[in-house]
Amino acid sequence: MQSELYRNLKDATLERSEGLFIDTISIGLGYTAVTTSDGSCGVSFSYLDKKEGCTVVKDPMDYEGKPVRELLKLLDSEKLVERSAAIALINAVNNPASAELPEDDGTLFAKLGIAKGTRCAMVGYFGPVVAQMEKAGAHLEVIDEGKGMGNAEHFFRYMESEAEALILTSTSIINGSTESILGRLRSGARCAMLGPTTPIMPEAFRFLPVDYLGGISVVNPEGVLAAVRHGKGTPAINRHAKKVLSQVHPPKSTTAGSSSRPGSLDTEEK
């Protein structure tokens, strides 16, 4: 069954990409960057498949100079590195729109109702966010397969029955797990998807129980491309971008379930 999220992301991108062509594709060790013919740049985590030889990308087509729709097709690829390129393209096409958003004001915790004692879940380890949660006195359970953190059975049981807020890495979009993870989120819990990979396209996520999308808008494409070439990570990417936060569903009281989005309760939490 085709991912509804992928379908929504492709539709939104095609609506914004008339007359646009791929300029460059750069697949780095940490991040992938794509630039388009209007000078825009977008990034995505490089989700590298296990190498079986010297070739990472086996698709024989050279997408540089081709219309956006050609590379966008790779969102359905079985190769995760090719999906990474497609999502970087989506972010490049969307960069003019994300550039219009105000800079993230650092109030995400307040928006999610995270305070002392709040039961939080995190898929994908975000070091700076973990530090903030510890400072706030929130209770946190983390799972990150890449770092060998967490027990899946315990974590998802906690997420389904106890979690009041979820921080979800947007690399889940690349490996196709976003919808299945969010399908297990406790009804009424609040959620933000974070990371430079995040497509800031609220309309594509409205069928999901996601409240906020936190990502970046590239300000200095050349700086981002240099960071990608040099195998740099998020801190280096962020120096050439603006952090943005976009609301997906109307906010509700942080002490009550939201009736405005899927998977939410109509009444206060018990």
PDB file of C-alpha atoms in Angstrom:
ATOM      1  CA  MET A   1       0.000   0.000   0.000  1.00  0.00           C
ATOM      2  CA  GLN A   2       1.377   3.397  -0.986  1.00  0.00           C
ATOM      3  CA  SER A   3       2.290   5.755   1.814  1.00  0.00           C
ATOM      4  CA  GLU A   4      -0.248   8.556   2.156  1.00  0.00           C
ATOM      5  CA  LEU A   5       2.502  10.803   3.469  1.00  0.00           C
ATOM      6  CA  TYR A   6       4.660  10.179   0.407  1.00  0.00           C
ATOM      7  CA  ARG A   7       1.694  10.853  -1.849  1.00  0.00           C
ATOM      8  CA  ASN A   8       0.946  14.127  -0.062  1.00  0.00           C
ATOM      9  CA  LEU A   9       4.580  15.260  -0.181  1.00  0.00           C
ATOM     10  CA  LYS A  10       4.796  14.536  -3.907  1.00  0.00           C
ATOM     11  CA  ASP A  11       1.542  16.359  -4.651  1.00  0.00           C
ATOM     12  CA  ALA A  12       2.607  19.432  -2.665  1.00  0.00           C
ATOM     13  CA  THR A  13       6.012  19.466  -4.351  1.00  0.00           C
ATOM     14  CA  LEU A  14       4.623  19.146  -7.864  1.00  0.00           C
ATOM     15  CA  GLU A  15       2.278  22.061  -7.201  1.00  0.00           C
ATOM     16  CA  ARG A  16       5.278  24.273  -6.398  1.00  0.00           C
ATOM     17  CA  SER A  17       7.780  23.039  -8.971  1.00  0.00           C
ATOM     18  CA  GLU A  18       6.419  24.128 -12.358  1.00  0.00           C
ATOM     19  CA  GLY A  19       9.338  25.069 -14.580  1.00  0.00           C
ATOM     20  CA  LEU A  20      11.938  23.981 -12.014  1.00  0.00           C
ATOM     21  CA  PHE A  21      14.882  21.726 -12.817  1.00  0.00           C
ATOM     22  CA  ILE A  22      17.472  19.893 -10.757  1.00  0.00           C
ATOM     23  CA  ASP A  23      20.741  21.794 -10.585  1.00  0.00           C
ATOM     24  CA  THR A  24      23.008  19.670  -8.375  1.00  0.00           C
ATOM     25  CA  ILE A  25      22.743  16.573  -6.184  1.00  0.00           C
ATOM     26  CA  SER A  26      25.365  16.107  -3.460  1.00  0.00           C
ATOM     27  CA  ILE A  27      25.243  12.933  -1.365  1.00  0.00           C
ATOM     28  CA  GLY A  28      27.518  13.392   1.637  1.00  0.00           C
ATOM     29  CA  LEU A  29      28.331  11.062   4.488  1.00  0.00           C
ATOM     30  CA  GLY A  30      26.083  12.983   6.890  1.00  0.00           C
ATOM     31  CA  TYR A  31      23.604  14.856   4.739  1.00  0.00           C
ATOM     32  CA  THR A  32      22.380  15.003   1.166  1.00  0.00           C
ATOM     33  CA  ALA A  33      21.789  18.356  -0.534  1.00  0.00           C
ATOM     34  CA  VAL A  34      19.882  19.187  -3.694  1.00  0.00           C
ATOM     35  CA  THR A  35      19.813  22.549  -5.464  1.00  0.00           C
ATOM     36  CA  THR A  36      17.256  23.624  -8.035  1.00  0.00           C
ATOM     37  CA  SER A  37      17.330  25.973 -11.007  1.00  0.00           C
ATOM     38  CA  ASP A  38      15.856  28.865  -8.999  1.00  0.00           C
ATOM     39  CA  GLY A  39      18.846  28.830  -6.634  1.00  0.00           C
ATOM     40  CA  SER A  40      17.054  27.025  -3.798  1.00  0.00           C
ATOM     41  CA  CYS A  41      18.692  24.348  -1.668  1.00  0.00           C
ATOM     42  CA  GLY A  42      17.268  21.600   0.511  1.00  0.00           C
ATOM     43  CA  VAL A  43      18.855  18.934   2.675  1.00  0.00           C
ATOM     44  CA  SER A  44      18.053  15.528   4.066  1.00  0.00           C
ATOM     45  CA  PHE A  45      19.861  13.028   6.259  1.00  0.00           C
ATOM     46  CA  SER A  46      21.936  10.637   4.125  1.00  0.00           C
ATOM     47  CA  TYR A  47      20.297   7.319   4.881  1.00  0.00           C
ATOM     48  CA  LEU A  48      23.018   5.107   3.435  1.00  0.00           C
ATOM     49  CA  ASP A  49      22.182   1.492   2.667  1.00  0.00           C
ATOM     50  CA  LYS A  50      24.690  -1.226   3.447  1.00  0.00           C
ATOM     51  CA  LYS A  51      27.359  -1.035   0.775  1.00  0.00           C
ATOM     52  CA  GLU A  52      27.906  -4.137  -1.331  1.00  0.00           C
ATOM     53  CA  GLY A  53      30.609  -2.554  -3.453  1.00  0.00           C
ATOM     54  CA  CYS A  54      31.968   0.806  -4.547  1.00  0.00           C
ATOM     55  CA  THR A  55      28.605   1.975  -5.936  1.00  0.00           C
ATOM     56  CA  VAL A  56      26.091   3.499  -3.537  1.00  0.00           C
ATOM     57  CA  VAL A  57      23.542   4.716  -6.092  1.00  0.00           C
ATOM     58  CA  LYS A  58      22.859   2.142  -8.803  1.00  0.00           C
ATOM     59  CA  ASP A  59      20.225   4.138 -10.690  1.00  0.00           C
ATOM     60  CA  PRO A  60      21.878   4.825 -14.067  1.00  0.00           C
ATOM     61  CA  MET A  61      19.971   8.075 -14.675  1.00  0.00           C
ATOM     62  CA  ASP A  62      21.726  11.414 -14.205  1.00  0.00           C
ATOM     63  CA  TYR A  63      19.054  13.634 -12.673  1.00  0.00           C
ATOM     64  CA  GLU A  64      20.970  16.900 -12.830  1.00  0.00           C
ATOM     65  CA  GLY A  65      19.367  19.109 -15.448  1.00  0.00           C
ATOM     66  CA  LYS A  66      16.153  17.068 -15.398  1.00  0.00           C
ATOM     67  CA  PRO A  67      12.712  18.331 -14.290  1.00  0.00           C
ATOM     68  CA  VAL A  68      11.913  18.062 -10.586  1.00  0.00           C
ATOM     69  CA  ARG A  69       9.305  15.367 -11.165  1.00  0.00           C
ATOM     70  CA  GLU A  70      11.977  12.894 -12.343  1.00  0.00           C
ATOM     71  CA  LEU A  71      13.985  12.890  -9.113  1.00  0.00           C
ATOM     72  CA  LEU A  72      10.786  13.114  -7.060  1.00  0.00           C
ATOM     73  CA  LYS A  73       9.896   9.613  -8.269  1.00  0.00           C
ATOM     74  CA  LEU A  74      12.728   8.252  -6.135  1.00  0.00           C
ATOM     75  CA  LEU A  75      10.647   8.843  -3.020  1.00  0.00           C
ATOM     76  CA  ASP A  76       9.232   5.390  -3.809  1.00  0.00           C
ATOM     77  CA  SER A  77      12.649   3.823  -4.345  1.00  0.00           C
ATOM     78  CA  GLU A  78      13.649   0.726  -2.411  1.00  0.00           C
ATOM     79  CA  LYS A  79      17.063   2.354  -1.884  1.00  0.00           C
ATOM     80  CA  LEU A  80      17.052   4.605   1.170  1.00  0.00           C
ATOM     81  CA  VAL A  81      19.862   6.767  -0.168  1.00  0.00           C
ATOM     82  CA  GLU A  82      17.674   7.572  -3.179  1.00  0.00           C
ATOM     83  CA  ARG A  83      14.757   8.473  -0.926  1.00  0.00           C
ATOM     84  CA  SER A  84      17.130  10.807   0.915  1.00  0.00           C
ATOM     85  CA  ALA A  85      17.814  12.618  -2.349  1.00  0.00           C
ATOM     86  CA  ALA A  86      14.092  12.891  -3.104  1.00  0.00           C
ATOM     87  CA  ILE A  87      13.387  14.426   0.317  1.00  0.00           C
ATOM     88  CA  ALA A  88      16.282  16.872  -0.078  1.00  0.00           C
ATOM     89  CA  LEU A  89      14.648  17.858  -3.359  1.00  0.00           C
ATOM     90  CA  ILE A  90      11.272  18.335  -1.649  1.00  0.00           C
ATOM     91  CA  ASN A  91      12.944  20.624   0.868  1.00  0.00           C
ATOM     92  CA  ALA A  92      14.675  22.573  -1.910  1.00  0.00           C
ATOM     93  CA  VAL A  93      11.408  23.149  -3.775  1.00  0.00           C
ATOM     94  CA  ASN A  94       9.768  24.202  -0.510  1.00  0.00           C
ATOM     95  CA  ASN A  95      12.629  26.451   0.611  1.00  0.00           C
ATOM     96  CA  PRO A  96      11.113  29.698  -0.746  1.00  0.00           C
ATOM     97  CA  ALA A  97       7.970  28.979   1.313  1.00  0.00           C
ATOM     98  CA  SER A  98       9.859  28.003   4.461  1.00  0.00           C
ATOM     99  CA  ALA A  99      11.980  31.148   4.109  1.00  0.00           C
ATOM    100  CA  GLU A 100       8.829  33.198   4.700  1.00  0.00           C
ATOM    101  CA  LEU A 101       8.315  31.639   8.136  1.00  0.00           C
ATOM    102  CA  PRO A 102       9.602  33.438  11.241  1.00  0.00           C
ATOM    103  CA  GLU A 103      12.628  32.029  12.990  1.00  0.00           C
ATOM    104  CA  ASP A 104      11.889  29.402  15.641  1.00  0.00           C
ATOM    105  CA  ASP A 105      11.387  31.308  18.908  1.00  0.00           C
ATOM    106  CA  GLY A 106      12.385  28.401  21.149  1.00  0.00           C
ATOM    107  CA  THR A 107       8.936  27.886  22.679  1.00  0.00           C
ATOM    108  CA  LEU A 108       8.344  24.318  21.474  1.00  0.00           C
ATOM    109  CA  PHE A 109       8.350  22.883  25.005  1.00  0.00           C
ATOM    110  CA  ALA A 110       5.651  25.317  26.072  1.00  0.00           C
ATOM    111  CA  LYS A 111       3.635  24.500  22.974  1.00  0.00           C
ATOM    112  CA  LEU A 112       3.872  20.772  23.748  1.00  0.00           C
ATOM    113  CA  GLY A 113       3.194  21.278  27.439  1.00  0.00           C
ATOM    114  CA  ILE A 114       6.560  19.838  28.452  1.00  0.00           C
ATOM    115  CA  ALA A 115       7.412  20.707  32.037  1.00  0.00           C
ATOM    116  CA  LYS A 116       8.494  19.009  35.241  1.00  0.00           C
ATOM    117  CA  GLY A 117       7.091  15.487  35.374  1.00  0.00           C
ATOM    118  CA  THR A 118       5.760  15.435  31.799  1.00  0.00           C
ATOM    119  CA  ARG A 119       6.010  11.920  30.366  1.00  0.00           C
ATOM    120  CA  CYS A 120       7.878  12.248  27.074  1.00  0.00           C
ATOM    121  CA  ALA A 121       8.941   9.831  24.360  1.00  0.00           C
ATOM    122  CA  MET A 122      11.639  10.397  21.761  1.00  0.00           C
ATOM    123  CA  VAL A 123      12.276   8.429  18.572  1.00  0.00           C
ATOM    124  CA  GLY A 124      15.773   9.322  17.404  1.00  0.00           C
ATOM    125  CA  TYR A 125      18.210  10.758  19.934  1.00  0.00           C
ATOM    126  CA  PHE A 126      18.398  14.569  19.873  1.00  0.00           C
ATOM    127  CA  GLY A 127      21.190  15.470  22.304  1.00  0.00           C
ATOM    128  CA  PRO A 128      20.342  19.178  22.785  1.00  0.00           C
ATOM    129  CA  VAL A 129      16.628  18.385  23.229  1.00  0.00           C
ATOM    130  CA  VAL A 130      17.432  15.667  25.767  1.00  0.00           C
ATOM    131  CA  ALA A 131      19.497  18.182  27.735  1.00  0.00           C
ATOM    132  CA  GLN A 132      16.598  20.645  27.726  1.00  0.00           C
ATOM    133  CA  MET A 133      14.177  17.957  28.905  1.00  0.00           C
ATOM    134  CA  GLU A 134      16.484  16.978  31.742  1.00  0.00           C
ATOM    135  CA  LYS A 135      16.751  20.616  32.750  1.00  0.00           C
ATOM    136  CA  ALA A 136      12.959  20.934  32.675  1.00  0.00           C
ATOM    137  CA  GLY A 137      12.580  17.835  34.861  1.00  0.00           C
ATOM    138  CA  ALA A 138      10.536  15.887  32.306  1.00  0.00           C
ATOM    139  CA  HIS A 139      10.536  12.081  32.281  1.00  0.00           C
ATOM    140  CA  LEU A 140      11.983  10.783  29.025  1.00  0.00           C
ATOM    141  CA  GLU A 141      12.097   7.418  27.269  1.00  0.00           C
ATOM    142  CA  VAL A 142      14.272   7.229  24.128  1.00  0.00           C
ATOM    143  CA  ILE A 143      14.683   4.750  21.315  1.00  0.00           C
ATOM    144  CA  ASP A 144      17.324   5.062  18.606  1.00  0.00           C
ATOM    145  CA  GLU A 145      18.167   1.885  16.706  1.00  0.00           C
ATOM    146  CA  GLY A 146      21.220   3.429  15.080  1.00  0.00           C
ATOM    147  CA  LYS A 147      22.716   4.220  18.479  1.00  0.00           C
ATOM    148  CA  GLY A 148      21.536   0.979  20.073  1.00  0.00           C
ATOM    149  CA  MET A 149      19.353   2.858  22.553  1.00  0.00           C
ATOM    150  CA  GLY A 150      16.098   1.608  24.032  1.00  0.00           C
ATOM    151  CA  ASN A 151      14.055  -1.573  23.992  1.00  0.00           C
ATOM    152  CA  ALA A 152      11.394  -1.493  21.273  1.00  0.00           C
ATOM    153  CA  GLU A 153       8.785  -3.521  23.153  1.00  0.00           C
ATOM    154  CA  HIS A 154       9.118  -1.428  26.314  1.00  0.00           C
ATOM    155  CA  PHE A 155       9.309   1.867  24.426  1.00  0.00           C
ATOM    156  CA  PHE A 156       6.219   1.402  22.286  1.00  0.00           C
ATOM    157  CA  ARG A 157       4.214   0.121  25.220  1.00  0.00           C
ATOM    158  CA  TYR A 158       5.158   3.331  27.043  1.00  0.00           C
ATOM    159  CA  MET A 159       4.330   5.440  23.978  1.00  0.00           C
ATOM    160  CA  GLU A 160       0.923   3.817  23.615  1.00  0.00           C
ATOM    161  CA  SER A 161      -0.124   4.005  27.253  1.00  0.00           C
ATOM    162  CA  GLU A 162       1.764   6.757  29.075  1.00  0.00           C
ATOM    163  CA  ALA A 163       3.484   9.295  26.843  1.00  0.00           C
ATOM    164  CA  GLU A 164       2.097  12.821  26.916  1.00  0.00           C
ATOM    165  CA  ALA A 165       4.457  14.193  24.265  1.00  0.00           C
ATOM    166  CA  LEU A 166       6.517  12.690  21.460  1.00  0.00           C
ATOM    167  CA  ILE A 167       9.571  14.040  19.678  1.00  0.00           C
ATOM    168  CA  LEU A 168       9.956  12.131  16.413  1.00  0.00           C
ATOM    169  CA  THR A 169      12.971  12.306  14.124  1.00  0.00           C
ATOM    170  CA  SER A 170      12.076  13.163  10.556  1.00  0.00           C
ATOM    171  CA  THR A 171      14.537  10.564   9.317  1.00  0.00           C
ATOM    172  CA  SER A 172      11.554   8.270   9.905  1.00  0.00           C
ATOM    173  CA  ILE A 173      10.172   9.712   6.669  1.00  0.00           C
ATOM    174  CA  ILE A 174      13.139   8.294   4.776  1.00  0.00           C
ATOM    175  CA  ASN A 175      12.830   4.762   6.114  1.00  0.00           C
ATOM    176  CA  GLY A 176       9.034   4.864   5.777  1.00  0.00           C
ATOM    177  CA  SER A 177       8.236   4.361   9.468  1.00  0.00           C
ATOM    178  CA  THR A 178       6.532   7.692  10.253  1.00  0.00           C
ATOM    179  CA  GLU A 179       2.960   6.511   9.809  1.00  0.00           C
ATOM    180  CA  SER A 180       3.427   3.241  11.685  1.00  0.00           C
ATOM    181  CA  ILE A 181       5.127   4.995  14.615  1.00  0.00           C
ATOM    182  CA  LEU A 182       2.453   7.668  14.872  1.00  0.00           C
ATOM    183  CA  GLY A 183      -0.212   4.990  14.630  1.00  0.00           C
ATOM    184  CA  ARG A 184       0.987   3.771  18.028  1.00  0.00           C
ATOM    185  CA  LEU A 185       0.997   7.170  19.729  1.00  0.00           C
ATOM    186  CA  ARG A 186      -1.243   7.492  22.758  1.00  0.00           C
ATOM    187  CA  SER A 187      -4.440   9.351  21.917  1.00  0.00           C
ATOM    188  CA  GLY A 188      -4.224  12.949  23.085  1.00  0.00           C
ATOM    189  CA  ALA A 189      -0.428  13.026  23.220  1.00  0.00           C
ATOM    190  CA  ARG A 190       1.280  15.933  21.493  1.00  0.00           C
ATOM    191  CA  CYS A 191       3.914  15.452  18.815  1.00  0.00           C
ATOM    192  CA  ALA A 192       6.630  17.386  17.028  1.00  0.00           C
ATOM    193  CA  MET A 193       8.739  16.108  14.153  1.00  0.00           C
ATOM    194  CA  LEU A 194      12.224  17.601  14.176  1.00  0.00           C
ATOM    195  CA  GLY A 195      15.445  17.768  12.199  1.00  0.00           C
ATOM    196  CA  PRO A 196      16.887  19.304   9.020  1.00  0.00           C
ATOM    197  CA  THR A 197      15.206  16.510   7.028  1.00  0.00           C
ATOM    198  CA  THR A 198      11.733  17.797   7.979  1.00  0.00           C
ATOM    199  CA  PRO A 199       9.628  18.965   5.021  1.00  0.00           C
ATOM    200  CA  ILE A 200       7.917  22.107   6.335  1.00  0.00           C
ATOM    201  CA  MET A 201       4.681  21.291   4.515  1.00  0.00           C
ATOM    202  CA  PRO A 202       1.882  21.193   7.118  1.00  0.00           C
ATOM    203  CA  GLU A 203      -0.734  20.246   4.533  1.00  0.00           C
ATOM    204  CA  ALA A 204       1.045  16.934   3.891  1.00  0.00           C
ATOM    205  CA  PHE A 205       0.909  15.932   7.571  1.00  0.00           C
ATOM    206  CA  ARG A 206      -2.631  16.925   8.570  1.00  0.00           C
ATOM    207  CA  PHE A 207      -3.938  13.362   8.430  1.00  0.00           C
ATOM    208  CA  LEU A 208      -1.432  12.431  11.145  1.00  0.00           C
ATOM    209  CA  PRO A 209      -1.350  13.287  14.880  1.00  0.00           C
ATOM    210  CA  VAL A 210       1.531  15.741  14.420  1.00  0.00           C
ATOM    211  CA  ASP A 211       1.224  19.185  15.990  1.00  0.00           C
ATOM    212  CA  TYR A 212       4.467  20.866  14.899  1.00  0.00           C
ATOM    213  CA  LEU A 213       7.135  20.504  12.228  1.00  0.00           C
ATOM    214  CA  GLY A 214      10.565  21.802  13.185  1.00  0.00           C
ATOM    215  CA  GLY A 215      13.236  22.064  10.529  1.00  0.00           C
ATOM    216  CA  ILE A 216      15.365  24.522   8.609  1.00  0.00           C
ATOM    217  CA  SER A 217      15.232  26.926   5.706  1.00  0.00           C
ATOM    218  CA  VAL A 218      18.562  27.176   3.899  1.00  0.00           C
ATOM    219  CA  VAL A 219      19.895  30.738   3.811  1.00  0.00           C
ATOM    220  CA  ASN A 220      23.355  30.124   2.378  1.00  0.00           C
ATOM    221  CA  PRO A 221      23.314  27.282  -0.175  1.00  0.00           C
ATOM    222  CA  GLU A 222      27.067  27.432  -0.795  1.00  0.00           C
ATOM    223  CA  GLY A 223      27.763  27.058   2.911  1.00  0.00           C
ATOM    224  CA  VAL A 224      25.417  24.071   3.130  1.00  0.00           C
ATOM    225  CA  LEU A 225      26.971  22.427   0.081  1.00  0.00           C
ATOM    226  CA  ALA A 226      30.448  22.847   1.570  1.00  0.00           C
ATOM    227  CA  ALA A 227      29.282  21.300   4.849  1.00  0.00           C
ATOM    228  CA  VAL A 228      27.807  18.341   2.955  1.00  0.00           C
ATOM    229  CA  ARG A 229      30.980  17.866   0.891  1.00  0.00           C
ATOM    230  CA  HIS A 230      33.067  17.890   4.036  1.00  0.00           C
ATOM    231  CA  GLY A 231      30.936  15.263   5.773  1.00  0.00           C
ATOM    232  CA  LYS A 232      29.718  17.712   8.419  1.00  0.00           C
ATOM    233  CA  GLY A 233      26.632  17.252  10.576  1.00  0.00           C
ATOM    234  CA  THR A 234      23.710  19.247  11.889  1.00  0.00           C
ATOM    235  CA  PRO A 235      25.660  22.027  13.683  1.00  0.00           C
ATOM    236  CA  ALA A 236      27.533  22.916  10.483  1.00  0.00           C
ATOM    237  CA  ILE A 237      24.349  22.770   8.388  1.00  0.00           C
ATOM    238  CA  ASN A 238      22.481  24.981  10.844  1.00  0.00           C
ATOM    239  CA  ARG A 239      25.101  27.736  10.594  1.00  0.00           C
ATOM    240  CA  HIS A 240      23.904  28.325   7.048  1.00  0.00           C
ATOM    241  CA  ALA A 241      20.176  28.012   7.699  1.00  0.00           C
ATOM    242  CA  LYS A 242      17.320  29.453   9.694  1.00  0.00           C
ATOM    243  CA  LYS A 243      15.517  27.218  12.171  1.00  0.00           C
ATOM    244  CA  VAL A 244      11.762  27.275  11.636  1.00  0.00           C
ATOM    245  CA  LEU A 245       8.759  25.780  13.376  1.00  0.00           C
ATOM    246  CA  SER A 246       5.421  25.315  11.653  1.00  0.00           C
ATOM    247  CA  GLN A 247       2.082  24.451  13.236  1.00  0.00           C
ATOM    248  CA  VAL A 248       0.171  21.579  11.665  1.00  0.00           C
ATOM    249  CA  HIS A 249      -3.003  21.599  13.763  1.00  0.00           C
ATOM    250  CA  PRO A 250      -4.584  24.406  15.816  1.00  0.00           C
ATOM    251  CA  PRO A 251      -3.184  24.470  19.349  1.00  0.00           C
ATOM    252  CA  LYS A 252      -5.323  23.399  22.274  1.00  0.00           C
ATOM    253  CA  SER A 253      -4.852  23.526  26.017  1.00  0.00           C
ATOM    254  CA  THR A 254      -1.782  21.487  26.973  1.00  0.00           C
ATOM    255  CA  THR A 255      -3.807  19.858  29.750  1.00  0.00           C
ATOM    256  CA  ALA A 256      -6.467  18.505  27.411  1.00  0.00           C
ATOM    257  CA  GLY A 257      -6.597  16.250  24.381  1.00  0.00           C
ATOM    258  CA  SER A 258      -6.934  17.985  21.034  1.00  0.00           C
ATOM    259  CA  SER A 259     -10.088  17.276  19.075  1.00  0.00           C
ATOM    260  CA  SER A 260      -8.687  19.037  16.020  1.00  0.00           C
ATOM    261  CA  ARG A 261      -6.363  16.306  14.777  1.00  0.00           C
ATOM    262  CA  PRO A 262      -6.412  12.541  14.157  1.00  0.00           C
ATOM    263  CA  GLY A 263      -5.843  10.246  17.089  1.00  0.00           C
ATOM    264  CA  SER A 264      -6.895  12.753  19.730  1.00  0.00           C
ATOM    265  CA  LEU A 265      -9.392  12.688  22.537  1.00  0.00           C
ATOM    266  CA  ASP A 266     -12.326  15.089  22.862  1.00  0.00           C
ATOM    267  CA  THR A 267     -12.021  15.254  26.644  1.00  0.00           C
ATOM    268  CA  GLU A 268      -9.377  16.068  29.187  1.00  0.00           C
ATOM    269  CA  GLU A 269      -6.755  13.469  29.927  1.00  0.00           C
ATOM    270  CA  LYS A 270      -7.567  11.043  32.725  1.00  0.00           C
TER     271      LYS A 270
END
